[in-house]
Amino acid sequence: MKEPAELNKHHRAEALKERVYVTFTALAVVLALQSHSEESLTAGQAAVTLAITVIGTLMAVFVADLISHLAVHEKTPTRPELLRMAQVSFGAFAAAVLPLIFIALAGLGWWEITTALQAATAALVLTLVLIGYLAIRRIHMAWWKRLIALVAEFVLGLAVIGLELIAHG
């Protein structure tokens, strides 16, 4: 049985991992939407597409967590375990909040949808860096190793942007 401090560390790691998944998924969707934003894409369509994709991803993560729990423990999760799974899975929705706010601003006429999606892209890449920082801030390692980890995550975010641009270019 894991100690409470170890369980808390494990819970934080799971939450960060799920936020990374959702952030990369949201980034890919926002970039795909951006490639269509100059056509007839409305803010409502963009918001619905992003929300459905993120919620679908979170549901898949929750179901995968539940299935893996059943496979490993050969029993259904207890109520606290199920609540933890739900918190970890659905708590990752926070990664999509800022992009949805930017899209809502476009829907209110404050921005063009293209500008909102560009801001959402920047926010998602910065979210990846923030998640990386939160993951490594308590780790005892040299500052330059931390910097390498953050730069690597930033570069991977840029690589996703590059791949989407190639796919839709």
CSV table of C-alpha atoms in Angstrom, one decimal:
chain,number,residue,atom,x,y,z
A,1,MET,CA,0.0,0.0,0.0
A,2,LYS,CA,1.3,3.4,-0.9
A,3,GLU,CA,1.9,6.0,1.8
A,4,PRO,CA,-0.4,9.1,1.8
A,5,ALA,CA,2.5,11.4,0.6
A,6,GLU,CA,3.3,8.9,-2.2
A,7,LEU,CA,-0.4,8.8,-3.2
A,8,ASN,CA,-0.6,12.6,-3.3
A,9,LYS,CA,2.6,12.6,-5.5
A,10,HIS,CA,1.1,9.9,-7.7
A,11,HIS,CA,-2.2,11.9,-7.9
A,12,ARG,CA,-0.4,15.1,-8.9
A,13,ALA,CA,1.6,13.2,-11.6
A,14,GLU,CA,-1.6,11.7,-13.0
A,15,ALA,CA,-3.3,15.1,-13.1
A,16,LEU,CA,-0.4,16.7,-14.8
A,17,LYS,CA,-0.2,13.9,-17.4
A,18,GLU,CA,-3.9,14.2,-18.2
A,19,ARG,CA,-3.5,18.0,-18.6
A,20,VAL,CA,-0.7,17.4,-21.1
A,21,TYR,CA,-2.9,15.0,-23.1
A,22,VAL,CA,-5.8,17.5,-23.2
A,23,THR,CA,-3.5,20.4,-24.0
A,24,PHE,CA,-1.9,18.7,-27.0
A,25,THR,CA,-5.4,17.5,-28.2
A,26,ALA,CA,-6.8,21.0,-27.8
A,27,LEU,CA,-3.8,22.4,-29.6
A,28,ALA,CA,-4.3,20.1,-32.6
A,29,VAL,CA,-8.0,21.0,-32.8
A,30,VAL,CA,-7.4,24.7,-32.5
A,31,LEU,CA,-4.8,24.5,-35.3
A,32,ALA,CA,-7.1,22.5,-37.5
A,33,LEU,CA,-9.8,25.1,-36.9
A,34,GLN,CA,-7.4,27.8,-37.7
A,35,SER,CA,-6.8,26.3,-41.1
A,36,HIS,CA,-10.5,26.8,-41.8
A,37,SER,CA,-11.0,30.1,-40.0
A,38,GLU,CA,-10.8,32.2,-43.1
A,39,GLU,CA,-13.7,30.3,-44.7
A,40,SER,CA,-17.0,30.3,-43.0
A,41,LEU,CA,-16.0,29.1,-39.5
A,42,THR,CA,-18.0,30.8,-36.8
A,43,ALA,CA,-17.0,31.2,-33.2
A,44,GLY,CA,-19.9,28.9,-32.2
A,45,GLN,CA,-18.7,26.2,-34.5
A,46,ALA,CA,-15.2,26.5,-33.2
A,47,ALA,CA,-16.3,26.4,-29.6
A,48,VAL,CA,-18.5,23.4,-30.1
A,49,THR,CA,-15.8,21.5,-32.0
A,50,LEU,CA,-13.2,22.2,-29.3
A,51,ALA,CA,-15.6,21.4,-26.4
A,52,ILE,CA,-16.8,18.1,-28.0
A,53,THR,CA,-13.2,17.1,-28.7
A,54,VAL,CA,-11.9,17.9,-25.2
A,55,ILE,CA,-14.9,16.3,-23.5
A,56,GLY,CA,-14.6,13.2,-25.7
A,57,THR,CA,-10.9,13.0,-24.8
A,58,LEU,CA,-11.7,13.4,-21.1
A,59,MET,CA,-14.3,10.6,-21.3
A,60,ALA,CA,-11.8,8.4,-23.1
A,61,VAL,CA,-9.2,9.0,-20.4
A,62,PHE,CA,-11.7,8.3,-17.6
A,63,VAL,CA,-12.9,5.0,-19.3
A,64,ALA,CA,-9.2,4.0,-19.9
A,65,ASP,CA,-8.4,4.7,-16.2
A,66,LEU,CA,-11.4,2.7,-15.1
A,67,ILE,CA,-10.6,-0.3,-17.4
A,68,SER,CA,-6.9,-0.3,-16.4
A,69,HIS,CA,-8.0,-0.2,-12.7
A,70,LEU,CA,-10.2,-3.3,-13.3
A,71,ALA,CA,-7.4,-5.1,-15.2
A,72,VAL,CA,-4.8,-4.4,-12.5
A,73,HIS,CA,-6.9,-4.8,-9.3
A,74,GLU,CA,-9.5,-7.3,-10.6
A,75,LYS,CA,-12.2,-5.4,-8.8
A,76,THR,CA,-14.3,-2.2,-9.3
A,77,PRO,CA,-12.8,0.9,-7.8
A,78,THR,CA,-13.9,2.1,-4.4
A,79,ARG,CA,-15.9,5.3,-4.2
A,80,PRO,CA,-12.8,7.4,-3.3
A,81,GLU,CA,-10.8,5.8,-6.1
A,82,LEU,CA,-13.6,6.5,-8.6
A,83,LEU,CA,-13.8,10.1,-7.4
A,84,ARG,CA,-10.0,10.5,-7.8
A,85,MET,CA,-10.2,9.1,-11.3
A,86,ALA,CA,-13.0,11.5,-12.2
A,87,GLN,CA,-11.1,14.5,-10.6
A,88,VAL,CA,-7.9,13.6,-12.6
A,89,SER,CA,-9.8,13.0,-15.8
A,90,PHE,CA,-12.3,15.8,-15.8
A,91,GLY,CA,-10.0,18.3,-14.0
A,92,ALA,CA,-7.9,18.4,-17.1
A,93,PHE,CA,-10.7,20.4,-18.8
A,94,ALA,CA,-9.1,23.4,-17.3
A,95,ALA,CA,-6.5,23.3,-20.1
A,96,ALA,CA,-9.2,24.2,-22.6
A,97,VAL,CA,-10.8,27.1,-20.6
A,98,LEU,CA,-8.7,29.9,-21.9
A,99,PRO,CA,-9.0,28.9,-25.6
A,100,LEU,CA,-12.8,28.7,-25.1
A,101,ILE,CA,-12.8,32.1,-23.5
A,102,PHE,CA,-10.8,33.5,-26.5
A,103,ILE,CA,-13.3,31.9,-28.9
A,104,ALA,CA,-16.2,33.3,-26.8
A,105,LEU,CA,-14.6,36.8,-27.2
A,106,ALA,CA,-14.7,36.2,-31.0
A,107,GLY,CA,-18.3,35.2,-30.7
A,108,LEU,CA,-19.1,38.5,-28.9
A,109,GLY,CA,-17.4,40.4,-31.7
A,110,TRP,CA,-14.4,41.5,-29.7
A,111,TRP,CA,-12.0,39.6,-31.9
A,112,GLU,CA,-12.0,38.0,-35.3
A,113,ILE,CA,-12.1,34.2,-35.0
A,114,THR,CA,-8.6,34.0,-36.6
A,115,THR,CA,-7.2,36.2,-33.8
A,116,ALA,CA,-9.0,34.2,-31.1
A,117,LEU,CA,-7.6,30.9,-32.5
A,118,GLN,CA,-4.1,32.4,-32.7
A,119,ALA,CA,-4.4,33.5,-29.1
A,120,ALA,CA,-5.7,30.1,-28.1
A,121,THR,CA,-2.7,28.5,-29.9
A,122,ALA,CA,-0.3,30.7,-27.9
A,123,ALA,CA,-2.1,30.0,-24.7
A,124,LEU,CA,-2.0,26.3,-25.2
A,125,VAL,CA,1.7,26.2,-26.0
A,126,LEU,CA,2.3,28.4,-22.8
A,127,THR,CA,0.1,26.0,-20.9
A,128,LEU,CA,2.4,23.1,-21.9
A,129,VAL,CA,5.4,25.0,-20.6
A,130,LEU,CA,3.5,25.8,-17.4
A,131,ILE,CA,2.5,22.2,-16.9
A,132,GLY,CA,6.2,21.2,-17.4
A,133,TYR,CA,7.3,23.8,-14.9
A,134,LEU,CA,4.7,22.5,-12.3
A,135,ALA,CA,6.0,19.0,-12.9
A,136,ILE,CA,9.7,19.8,-12.4
A,137,ARG,CA,9.6,22.6,-9.9
A,138,ARG,CA,10.1,20.4,-6.8
A,139,ILE,CA,12.5,18.0,-8.4
A,140,HIS,CA,16.1,18.2,-7.2
A,141,MET,CA,18.1,18.7,-10.4
A,142,ALA,CA,20.4,21.3,-11.9
A,143,TRP,CA,18.7,24.4,-13.2
A,144,TRP,CA,20.0,23.7,-16.7
A,145,LYS,CA,18.4,20.3,-16.8
A,146,ARG,CA,15.1,21.9,-15.8
A,147,LEU,CA,15.5,24.4,-18.6
A,148,ILE,CA,16.2,21.7,-21.1
A,149,ALA,CA,13.0,19.9,-20.0
A,150,LEU,CA,11.0,23.1,-20.4
A,151,VAL,CA,12.5,24.0,-23.8
A,152,ALA,CA,11.9,20.4,-25.0
A,153,GLU,CA,8.2,20.7,-24.1
A,154,PHE,CA,8.0,24.1,-25.8
A,155,VAL,CA,9.7,22.7,-28.9
A,156,LEU,CA,7.3,19.8,-29.0
A,157,GLY,CA,4.4,22.2,-28.8
A,158,LEU,CA,5.9,24.1,-31.8
A,159,ALA,CA,6.4,20.8,-33.6
A,160,VAL,CA,2.6,20.1,-33.2
A,161,ILE,CA,2.0,23.5,-34.8
A,162,GLY,CA,4.4,22.7,-37.6
A,163,LEU,CA,2.8,19.3,-38.3
A,164,GLU,CA,-0.6,20.9,-38.4
A,165,LEU,CA,0.6,23.6,-40.8
A,166,ILE,CA,2.1,20.9,-43.0
A,167,ALA,CA,-1.1,18.8,-42.9
A,168,HIS,CA,-3.3,21.8,-43.7
A,169,GLY,CA,-0.9,23.8,-45.9
